[in-house]
C-alpha cells in the first residue's frame, strides 16, 4: 500500500467540477425546464471560478443551452462529454480521487454505483467514469472497484486521514452484504487510504432516497470544523434523531484527542410535495475554488443564517447562493448534483 496516498478534502485545489446534465429521459422530465434553469445557474457560478465538465447524451443541444447563457470566456471553460445517462447525480456515480502527498500524482477510483441499493436503474450512470477515462477527459490512472458499492455522497474526508460516513447508509440492504460494519470499515480504510473511519448513527432526513448520506447532514471544513444540521424544534418529527446526532458529534475527538469545532446549520422549514416531506438541507453545499455554493429554499431568515454559518467555516471564500427547491423534488441538492476533480 502506498502510504503517501490520501483522500483529499474538498477545499483542496480543484481542476474541474462535473455536472451530469438533465434530459427528457430522466426523472426530471415533468419539470425539465425548471431543473435545466437550475443547472444553467450552477454552470454560471462554477465557470466564474474553475473548469466545468458537462456529461450529457446530446452535446449539440446542451452546448446550445449553455452558449445562450454563458459569456464566451466562461463557455471556453466548459468541456463536454457525450454519453447516455440514467440520471444526474454526479456525486454518486462520479469517480473519487486520491492524491499522492509526495509527488502530487492523481489516482481515480471507479466504484460500483447501483442506484442507491438497486432502488433505481443505474447501468448507464455506472459506465460514465469508464467513458470519461477512455475518451481522455479523465487522464489520471483509474482503477475499477466494481466489486464494492460506494457513492461519493456517503463519505466525507477531512484530508488528514479521517473519513466520516453513516451506518444507516453503508449498512443498508443491497450495498455490500454480507460484509459487516467491521468488514466495510476495513475496505474503506484500504481503498481510500484512510487512517480511521468515523461512523455516525443518527440524522437521517425524511424523504432521503440514499439511506442517509453523510453529505446531507455533516460536512467537514478546515481546522477540525464540522458543519452539521441541527433541529432544535421539538415539534419537528426529526427532533430526537437530530438531537442524538448532535450528542454523538459532541463526543467525537480529533486524532489529537481534541473536540471538533461544531457549527450548527438550521433545519429548513418542512417542504412538502404531494404530501411527502422533501429532504431539504443546507449541509449539501458545494465547495469550489474560491467559493462555496449554498442551497437556499426561499426561507429568508434560515437561508441567511445558513450562508453566514458556512462563511464562518470558509472565511476566505465567496459565499454564493442558489435556489435548490427544484432539486429537492428529486430528493437531492447542490452537492449531490456535482463531483469535483483535483489538481
mmCIF file of C-alpha atoms in Angstrom:
data_model
loop_
_atom_site.group_PDB
_atom_site.id
_atom_site.type_symbol
_atom_site.label_atom_id
_atom_site.label_comp_id
_atom_site.label_asym_id
_atom_site.label_seq_id
_atom_site.Cartn_x
_atom_site.Cartn_y
_atom_site.Cartn_z
ATOM 1 C CA UNK A 1 0.000 0.000 0.000
ATOM 2 C CA UNK A 2 1.260 3.479 -0.913
ATOM 3 C CA UNK A 3 1.157 5.356 2.399
ATOM 4 C CA UNK A 4 1.592 8.655 0.574
ATOM 5 C CA UNK A 5 -1.872 8.404 -0.998
ATOM 6 C CA UNK A 6 -4.794 10.122 0.689
ATOM 7 C CA UNK A 7 -8.433 11.045 0.094
ATOM 8 C CA UNK A 8 -8.395 14.854 -0.192
ATOM 9 C CA UNK A 9 -10.686 17.334 1.499
ATOM 10 C CA UNK A 10 -12.995 19.119 -0.906
ATOM 11 C CA UNK A 11 -11.455 22.533 -0.239
ATOM 12 C CA UNK A 12 -8.150 21.480 -1.797
ATOM 13 C CA UNK A 13 -7.323 22.885 -5.244
ATOM 14 C CA UNK A 14 -9.670 21.525 -7.872
ATOM 15 C CA UNK A 15 -9.156 21.056 -11.607
ATOM 16 C CA UNK A 16 -12.855 20.941 -12.537
ATOM 17 C CA UNK A 17 -16.378 20.126 -11.403
ATOM 18 C CA UNK A 18 -18.620 17.645 -13.185
ATOM 19 C CA UNK A 19 -22.337 18.128 -13.833
ATOM 20 C CA UNK A 20 -24.333 15.337 -15.462
ATOM 21 C CA UNK A 21 -26.965 17.221 -17.446
ATOM 22 C CA UNK A 22 -30.729 16.576 -17.146
ATOM 23 C CA UNK A 23 -32.735 15.397 -20.161
ATOM 24 C CA UNK A 24 -36.203 14.124 -21.024
ATOM 25 C CA UNK A 25 -35.198 10.516 -20.340
ATOM 26 C CA UNK A 26 -34.570 11.225 -16.657
ATOM 27 C CA UNK A 27 -36.969 11.578 -13.733
ATOM 28 C CA UNK A 28 -36.725 15.345 -14.313
ATOM 29 C CA UNK A 29 -38.945 15.105 -17.405
ATOM 30 C CA UNK A 30 -42.010 16.552 -15.661
ATOM 31 C CA UNK A 31 -40.176 19.785 -14.821
ATOM 32 C CA UNK A 32 -37.269 19.680 -17.218
ATOM 33 C CA UNK A 33 -37.342 23.423 -17.927
ATOM 34 C CA UNK A 34 -37.092 24.276 -14.212
ATOM 35 C CA UNK A 35 -34.202 21.932 -13.462
ATOM 36 C CA UNK A 36 -32.363 22.957 -16.646
ATOM 37 C CA UNK A 37 -32.550 26.549 -15.427
ATOM 38 C CA UNK A 38 -31.022 25.432 -12.115
ATOM 39 C CA UNK A 39 -28.212 23.642 -13.974
ATOM 40 C CA UNK A 40 -27.559 26.728 -16.084
ATOM 41 C CA UNK A 41 -27.285 28.816 -12.920
ATOM 42 C CA UNK A 42 -24.866 26.266 -11.446
ATOM 43 C CA UNK A 43 -22.805 26.370 -14.634
ATOM 44 C CA UNK A 44 -22.655 30.163 -14.453
ATOM 45 C CA UNK A 45 -21.390 30.073 -10.872
ATOM 46 C CA UNK A 46 -18.855 27.280 -11.356
ATOM 47 C CA UNK A 47 -17.298 28.735 -14.532
ATOM 48 C CA UNK A 48 -16.577 32.004 -12.740
ATOM 49 C CA UNK A 49 -14.013 30.101 -10.662
ATOM 50 C CA UNK A 50 -12.882 26.962 -12.499
ATOM 51 C CA UNK A 51 -13.363 24.481 -15.315
ATOM 52 C CA UNK A 52 -16.679 22.683 -15.769
ATOM 53 C CA UNK A 53 -17.202 19.197 -17.197
ATOM 54 C CA UNK A 54 -20.666 18.564 -18.640
ATOM 55 C CA UNK A 55 -21.719 14.958 -19.267
ATOM 56 C CA UNK A 56 -24.783 14.706 -21.497
ATOM 57 C CA UNK A 57 -26.388 12.480 -24.140
ATOM 58 C CA UNK A 58 -26.620 15.314 -26.712
ATOM 59 C CA UNK A 59 -23.695 17.737 -26.898
ATOM 60 C CA UNK A 60 -25.223 19.915 -29.599
ATOM 61 C CA UNK A 61 -28.410 20.630 -27.647
ATOM 62 C CA UNK A 62 -26.648 21.128 -24.325
ATOM 63 C CA UNK A 63 -23.935 23.344 -25.784
ATOM 64 C CA UNK A 64 -26.652 25.483 -27.361
ATOM 65 C CA UNK A 65 -28.331 25.929 -23.968
ATOM 66 C CA UNK A 66 -25.050 26.963 -22.374
ATOM 67 C CA UNK A 67 -23.960 29.217 -25.222
ATOM 68 C CA UNK A 68 -27.175 31.213 -24.839
ATOM 69 C CA UNK A 69 -26.422 31.766 -21.139
ATOM 70 C CA UNK A 70 -22.664 31.889 -20.631
ATOM 71 C CA UNK A 71 -20.310 34.601 -21.905
ATOM 72 C CA UNK A 72 -17.702 33.389 -24.368
ATOM 73 C CA UNK A 73 -14.863 33.267 -21.829
ATOM 74 C CA UNK A 74 -16.968 31.155 -19.454
ATOM 75 C CA UNK A 75 -18.087 28.826 -22.240
ATOM 76 C CA UNK A 76 -14.425 28.255 -23.089
ATOM 77 C CA UNK A 77 -14.023 26.746 -19.608
ATOM 78 C CA UNK A 78 -16.601 24.011 -20.335
ATOM 79 C CA UNK A 79 -15.617 20.534 -21.535
ATOM 80 C CA UNK A 80 -18.377 18.329 -22.938
ATOM 81 C CA UNK A 81 -18.587 14.556 -22.961
ATOM 82 C CA UNK A 82 -21.390 12.834 -24.832
ATOM 83 C CA UNK A 83 -22.655 9.558 -23.422
ATOM 84 C CA UNK A 84 -26.011 8.032 -22.418
ATOM 85 C CA UNK A 85 -27.125 8.610 -18.807
ATOM 86 C CA UNK A 86 -29.886 7.441 -16.486
ATOM 87 C CA UNK A 87 -29.925 10.452 -14.187
ATOM 88 C CA UNK A 88 -27.956 13.458 -12.952
ATOM 89 C CA UNK A 89 -26.413 12.635 -9.561
ATOM 90 C CA UNK A 90 -22.714 13.045 -10.360
ATOM 91 C CA UNK A 91 -21.759 12.951 -6.684
ATOM 92 C CA UNK A 92 -22.706 9.294 -6.510
ATOM 93 C CA UNK A 93 -21.676 7.959 -9.921
ATOM 94 C CA UNK A 94 -18.561 10.138 -10.320
ATOM 95 C CA UNK A 95 -15.036 8.854 -9.731
ATOM 96 C CA UNK A 96 -13.366 9.535 -6.385
ATOM 97 C CA UNK A 97 -9.854 10.978 -6.285
ATOM 98 C CA UNK A 98 -6.759 10.007 -4.330
ATOM 99 C CA UNK A 99 -3.731 12.308 -4.232
ATOM 100 C CA UNK A 100 -0.082 11.467 -3.565
ATOM 101 C CA UNK A 101 1.382 13.773 -0.901
ATOM 102 C CA UNK A 102 4.928 13.400 -2.180
ATOM 103 C CA UNK A 103 4.555 13.514 -5.960
ATOM 104 C CA UNK A 104 1.191 15.226 -6.440
ATOM 105 C CA UNK A 105 0.108 12.341 -8.653
ATOM 106 C CA UNK A 106 -3.610 11.668 -9.042
ATOM 107 C CA UNK A 107 -5.360 8.291 -8.856
ATOM 108 C CA UNK A 108 -9.031 7.825 -9.688
ATOM 109 C CA UNK A 109 -11.276 5.204 -8.109
ATOM 110 C CA UNK A 110 -14.304 3.925 -10.007
ATOM 111 C CA UNK A 111 -16.640 2.263 -7.518
ATOM 112 C CA UNK A 112 -19.816 0.457 -8.449
ATOM 113 C CA UNK A 113 -22.923 2.637 -8.486
ATOM 114 C CA UNK A 114 -26.085 0.554 -8.245
ATOM 115 C CA UNK A 115 -28.803 3.176 -7.829
ATOM 116 C CA UNK A 116 -28.564 3.511 -4.030
ATOM 117 C CA UNK A 117 -29.050 -0.149 -3.273
ATOM 118 C CA UNK A 118 -30.855 -1.089 -6.522
ATOM 119 C CA UNK A 119 -33.693 1.394 -5.942
ATOM 120 C CA UNK A 120 -33.312 2.898 -9.426
ATOM 121 C CA UNK A 121 -31.869 1.912 -12.803
ATOM 122 C CA UNK A 122 -28.176 2.854 -12.883
ATOM 123 C CA UNK A 123 -26.455 0.787 -15.587
ATOM 124 C CA UNK A 124 -25.691 3.781 -17.814
ATOM 125 C CA UNK A 125 -24.550 6.007 -14.956
ATOM 126 C CA UNK A 126 -22.261 3.259 -13.662
ATOM 127 C CA UNK A 127 -20.470 3.339 -17.042
ATOM 128 C CA UNK A 128 -19.883 7.113 -17.185
ATOM 129 C CA UNK A 129 -16.465 7.040 -15.496
ATOM 130 C CA UNK A 130 -15.148 4.423 -17.916
ATOM 131 C CA UNK A 131 -16.419 6.531 -20.816
ATOM 132 C CA UNK A 132 -14.734 9.669 -19.439
ATOM 133 C CA UNK A 133 -11.461 7.806 -18.965
ATOM 134 C CA UNK A 134 -11.482 6.112 -22.365
ATOM 135 C CA UNK A 135 -12.261 9.448 -24.035
ATOM 136 C CA UNK A 136 -9.209 11.015 -22.376
ATOM 137 C CA UNK A 137 -11.138 13.621 -20.395
ATOM 138 C CA UNK A 138 -10.132 11.921 -17.150
ATOM 139 C CA UNK A 139 -6.451 11.350 -17.815
ATOM 140 C CA UNK A 140 -5.160 10.132 -14.453
ATOM 141 C CA UNK A 141 -4.823 6.392 -13.867
ATOM 142 C CA UNK A 142 -8.196 4.954 -12.849
ATOM 143 C CA UNK A 143 -8.746 1.660 -11.064
ATOM 144 C CA UNK A 144 -12.023 -0.236 -11.146
ATOM 145 C CA UNK A 145 -13.589 -1.127 -7.804
ATOM 146 C CA UNK A 146 -16.696 -2.715 -9.282
ATOM 147 C CA UNK A 147 -16.672 -5.308 -6.515
ATOM 148 C CA UNK A 148 -17.572 -2.622 -3.955
ATOM 149 C CA UNK A 149 -20.603 -0.309 -3.904
ATOM 150 C CA UNK A 150 -19.724 3.212 -2.772
ATOM 151 C CA UNK A 151 -21.409 6.539 -3.534
ATOM 152 C CA UNK A 152 -19.419 9.745 -3.235
ATOM 153 C CA UNK A 153 -22.109 11.354 -1.096
ATOM 154 C CA UNK A 154 -21.717 8.642 1.522
ATOM 155 C CA UNK A 155 -18.155 9.583 2.524
ATOM 156 C CA UNK A 156 -16.657 12.868 3.720
ATOM 157 C CA UNK A 157 -12.910 13.462 4.179
ATOM 158 C CA UNK A 158 -11.007 15.959 6.313
ATOM 159 C CA UNK A 159 -7.931 15.472 4.099
ATOM 160 C CA UNK A 160 -5.910 14.302 7.101
ATOM 161 C CA UNK A 161 -6.839 10.628 7.144
ATOM 162 C CA UNK A 162 -10.276 10.698 8.785
ATOM 163 C CA UNK A 163 -13.273 9.677 6.687
ATOM 164 C CA UNK A 164 -16.786 10.217 8.025
ATOM 165 C CA UNK A 165 -19.729 8.061 6.983
ATOM 166 C CA UNK A 166 -23.101 6.854 8.264
ATOM 167 C CA UNK A 167 -24.053 3.400 9.432
ATOM 168 C CA UNK A 168 -27.596 3.793 8.118
ATOM 169 C CA UNK A 169 -26.298 4.096 4.532
ATOM 170 C CA UNK A 170 -23.310 1.790 4.326
ATOM 171 C CA UNK A 171 -25.108 -0.996 6.202
ATOM 172 C CA UNK A 172 -28.322 -0.592 4.177
ATOM 173 C CA UNK A 173 -29.601 -3.504 2.040
ATOM 174 C CA UNK A 174 -28.234 -4.225 -1.441
ATOM 175 C CA UNK A 175 -24.939 -2.399 -0.939
ATOM 176 C CA UNK A 176 -22.128 -4.665 0.252
ATOM 177 C CA UNK A 177 -23.712 -7.569 2.070
ATOM 178 C CA UNK A 178 -22.683 -9.883 3.601
ATOM 179 C CA UNK A 179 -19.888 -7.594 4.823
ATOM 180 C CA UNK A 180 -20.285 -6.470 8.429
ATOM 181 C CA UNK A 181 -19.607 -2.930 9.633
ATOM 182 C CA UNK A 182 -16.088 -4.011 10.551
ATOM 183 C CA UNK A 183 -15.590 -5.552 7.105
ATOM 184 C CA UNK A 184 -16.796 -2.409 5.362
ATOM 185 C CA UNK A 185 -14.535 -0.276 7.544
ATOM 186 C CA UNK A 186 -11.537 -2.376 6.544
ATOM 187 C CA UNK A 187 -12.442 -1.939 2.874
ATOM 188 C CA UNK A 188 -12.855 1.831 3.227
ATOM 189 C CA UNK A 189 -9.517 2.195 5.001
ATOM 190 C CA UNK A 190 -7.739 0.147 2.353
ATOM 191 C CA UNK A 191 -9.360 1.616 -0.725
ATOM 192 C CA UNK A 192 -9.481 5.266 0.426
ATOM 193 C CA UNK A 193 -6.132 5.054 2.278
ATOM 194 C CA UNK A 194 -7.857 6.326 5.420
ATOM 195 C CA UNK A 195 -6.321 6.184 8.866
ATOM 196 C CA UNK A 196 -9.696 5.918 10.554
ATOM 197 C CA UNK A 197 -13.406 5.759 9.779
ATOM 198 C CA UNK A 198 -15.872 7.701 11.941
ATOM 199 C CA UNK A 199 -19.376 6.226 11.841
ATOM 200 C CA UNK A 200 -22.378 8.428 12.562
ATOM 201 C CA UNK A 201 -25.568 6.639 13.576
ATOM 202 C CA UNK A 202 -28.220 9.361 13.534
ATOM 203 C CA UNK A 203 -29.620 12.197 11.427
ATOM 204 C CA UNK A 204 -31.432 10.510 8.546
ATOM 205 C CA UNK A 205 -33.509 13.142 6.727
ATOM 206 C CA UNK A 206 -37.095 12.185 5.959
ATOM 207 C CA UNK A 207 -37.520 11.789 2.202
ATOM 208 C CA UNK A 208 -33.880 10.899 1.560
ATOM 209 C CA UNK A 209 -33.507 8.150 -1.089
ATOM 210 C CA UNK A 210 -29.870 7.443 -0.227
ATOM 211 C CA UNK A 211 -30.435 5.800 3.172
ATOM 212 C CA UNK A 212 -28.712 8.698 4.891
ATOM 213 C CA UNK A 213 -25.714 10.077 3.018
ATOM 214 C CA UNK A 214 -23.238 11.967 5.179
ATOM 215 C CA UNK A 215 -23.300 14.950 2.789
ATOM 216 C CA UNK A 216 -26.914 15.702 3.739
ATOM 217 C CA UNK A 217 -26.200 16.100 7.465
ATOM 218 C CA UNK A 218 -22.494 16.645 8.342
ATOM 219 C CA UNK A 219 -19.695 18.258 6.336
ATOM 220 C CA UNK A 220 -16.008 18.770 7.012
ATOM 221 C CA UNK A 221 -14.355 22.182 6.936
ATOM 222 C CA UNK A 222 -10.791 23.369 7.657
ATOM 223 C CA UNK A 223 -9.294 23.447 11.158
ATOM 224 C CA UNK A 224 -11.175 20.427 12.524
ATOM 225 C CA UNK A 225 -14.545 22.045 11.907
ATOM 226 C CA UNK A 226 -17.763 20.111 11.325
ATOM 227 C CA UNK A 227 -20.876 21.790 9.973
ATOM 228 C CA UNK A 228 -24.000 19.830 10.848
ATOM 229 C CA UNK A 229 -27.770 20.069 10.587
ATOM 230 C CA UNK A 230 -29.339 20.951 13.924
ATOM 231 C CA UNK A 231 -33.012 20.545 14.803
ATOM 232 C CA UNK A 232 -33.956 22.479 17.967
ATOM 233 C CA UNK A 233 -37.700 22.382 17.191
ATOM 234 C CA UNK A 234 -39.299 19.814 19.481
ATOM 235 C CA UNK A 235 -42.366 19.769 17.241
ATOM 236 C CA UNK A 236 -40.349 18.570 14.263
ATOM 237 C CA UNK A 237 -40.723 14.815 13.704
ATOM 238 C CA UNK A 238 -36.946 14.603 13.191
ATOM 239 C CA UNK A 239 -36.114 16.267 16.512
ATOM 240 C CA UNK A 240 -34.995 13.230 18.545
ATOM 241 C CA UNK A 241 -32.882 11.760 15.760
ATOM 242 C CA UNK A 242 -31.022 15.023 15.174
ATOM 243 C CA UNK A 243 -30.572 15.624 18.893
ATOM 244 C CA UNK A 244 -28.902 12.204 19.022
ATOM 245 C CA UNK A 245 -26.686 13.232 16.094
ATOM 246 C CA UNK A 246 -25.607 16.377 17.915
ATOM 247 C CA UNK A 247 -24.826 14.373 21.062
ATOM 248 C CA UNK A 248 -22.701 11.952 19.054
ATOM 249 C CA UNK A 249 -20.830 14.798 17.347
ATOM 250 C CA UNK A 250 -20.035 16.381 20.707
ATOM 251 C CA UNK A 251 -18.489 13.099 21.820
ATOM 252 C CA UNK A 252 -16.126 12.861 18.850
ATOM 253 C CA UNK A 253 -12.444 13.700 19.106
ATOM 254 C CA UNK A 254 -9.838 14.539 16.519
ATOM 255 C CA UNK A 255 -6.767 12.369 16.044
ATOM 256 C CA UNK A 256 -5.084 14.737 18.530
ATOM 257 C CA UNK A 257 -7.741 13.987 21.134
ATOM 258 C CA UNK A 258 -9.442 17.391 20.879
ATOM 259 C CA UNK A 259 -13.147 18.113 20.396
ATOM 260 C CA UNK A 260 -14.246 19.271 16.993
ATOM 261 C CA UNK A 261 -15.331 22.835 16.344
ATOM 262 C CA UNK A 262 -19.050 22.345 15.702
ATOM 263 C CA UNK A 263 -21.077 24.828 13.658
ATOM 264 C CA UNK A 264 -24.832 24.105 13.565
ATOM 265 C CA UNK A 265 -26.777 24.724 10.380
ATOM 266 C CA UNK A 266 -30.509 25.437 10.593
ATOM 267 C CA UNK A 267 -33.063 22.827 9.633
ATOM 268 C CA UNK A 268 -35.181 24.263 6.794
ATOM 269 C CA UNK A 269 -38.881 24.533 7.494
ATOM 270 C CA UNK A 270 -40.595 21.429 6.168
ATOM 271 C CA UNK A 271 -41.241 21.447 2.409
ATOM 272 C CA UNK A 272 -43.825 19.018 1.041
ATOM 273 C CA UNK A 273 -44.823 17.747 -2.371
ATOM 274 C CA UNK A 274 -47.894 15.532 -2.788
ATOM 275 C CA UNK A 275 -47.968 15.106 0.976
ATOM 276 C CA UNK A 276 -44.353 13.880 1.119
ATOM 277 C CA UNK A 277 -41.698 15.752 3.073
ATOM 278 C CA UNK A 278 -38.692 16.567 0.925
ATOM 279 C CA UNK A 279 -35.111 16.292 2.291
ATOM 280 C CA UNK A 280 -34.180 19.988 2.257
ATOM 281 C CA UNK A 281 -30.775 20.593 3.844
ATOM 282 C CA UNK A 282 -28.197 23.368 3.964
ATOM 283 C CA UNK A 283 -25.398 20.840 4.533
ATOM 284 C CA UNK A 284 -25.457 19.895 0.838
ATOM 285 C CA UNK A 285 -23.303 22.850 -0.241
ATOM 286 C CA UNK A 286 -20.649 22.648 -2.951
ATOM 287 C CA UNK A 287 -17.076 23.834 -2.325
ATOM 288 C CA UNK A 288 -15.279 25.131 -5.415
ATOM 289 C CA UNK A 289 -12.041 27.079 -5.915
ATOM 290 C CA UNK A 290 -12.539 30.375 -4.117
ATOM 291 C CA UNK A 291 -16.227 29.941 -3.299
ATOM 292 C CA UNK A 292 -18.945 27.834 -1.692
ATOM 293 C CA UNK A 293 -22.317 27.376 -3.403
ATOM 294 C CA UNK A 294 -25.033 27.199 -0.762
ATOM 295 C CA UNK A 295 -28.522 25.774 -1.432
ATOM 296 C CA UNK A 296 -31.445 28.011 -0.435
ATOM 297 C CA UNK A 297 -35.144 27.302 -0.009
ATOM 298 C CA UNK A 298 -36.937 30.698 -0.155
ATOM 299 C CA UNK A 299 -36.798 30.888 3.644
ATOM 300 C CA UNK A 300 -35.021 34.243 4.084
ATOM 301 C CA UNK A 301 -34.041 34.031 7.765
ATOM 302 C CA UNK A 302 -32.801 30.463 7.582
ATOM 303 C CA UNK A 303 -31.173 30.951 4.177
ATOM 304 C CA UNK A 304 -29.261 33.920 5.616
ATOM 305 C CA UNK A 305 -28.257 32.049 8.779
ATOM 306 C CA UNK A 306 -27.015 29.062 6.783
ATOM 307 C CA UNK A 307 -24.932 31.252 4.473
ATOM 308 C CA UNK A 308 -23.456 33.158 7.437
ATOM 309 C CA UNK A 309 -22.585 29.926 9.247
ATOM 310 C CA UNK A 310 -20.891 28.433 6.194
ATOM 311 C CA UNK A 311 -18.976 31.706 5.806
ATOM 312 C CA UNK A 312 -17.592 31.191 9.328
ATOM 313 C CA UNK A 313 -16.158 27.853 8.230
ATOM 314 C CA UNK A 314 -14.807 29.216 4.919
ATOM 315 C CA UNK A 315 -13.894 32.865 5.636
ATOM 316 C CA UNK A 316 -11.557 33.107 2.641
ATOM 317 C CA UNK A 317 -14.191 32.115 0.055
ATOM 318 C CA UNK A 318 -17.080 33.842 -1.628
ATOM 319 C CA UNK A 319 -20.452 32.566 -0.457
ATOM 320 C CA UNK A 320 -22.809 32.087 -3.389
ATOM 321 C CA UNK A 321 -26.449 31.062 -3.191
ATOM 322 C CA UNK A 322 -28.678 29.044 -5.476
ATOM 323 C CA UNK A 323 -32.348 28.180 -5.153
ATOM 324 C CA UNK A 324 -32.493 24.410 -4.603
ATOM 325 C CA UNK A 325 -36.260 23.970 -4.404
ATOM 326 C CA UNK A 326 -36.454 22.226 -7.772
ATOM 327 C CA UNK A 327 -33.507 19.947 -6.969
ATOM 328 C CA UNK A 328 -35.111 18.605 -3.783
ATOM 329 C CA UNK A 329 -38.154 17.493 -5.764
ATOM 330 C CA UNK A 330 -35.942 14.566 -6.751
ATOM 331 C CA UNK A 331 -34.631 14.236 -3.183
ATOM 332 C CA UNK A 332 -31.155 15.759 -3.546
ATOM 333 C CA UNK A 333 -29.460 19.148 -3.512
ATOM 334 C CA UNK A 334 -26.446 21.022 -4.905
ATOM 335 C CA UNK A 335 -23.631 18.779 -3.672
ATOM 336 C CA UNK A 336 -25.484 15.674 -4.873
ATOM 337 C CA UNK A 337 -25.538 17.010 -8.438
ATOM 338 C CA UNK A 338 -21.793 17.619 -8.673
ATOM 339 C CA UNK A 339 -18.405 15.926 -8.432
ATOM 340 C CA UNK A 340 -15.079 17.708 -8.140
ATOM 341 C CA UNK A 341 -11.733 16.567 -9.509
ATOM 342 C CA UNK A 342 -8.382 17.735 -8.161
ATOM 343 C CA UNK A 343 -5.094 19.056 -9.481
#
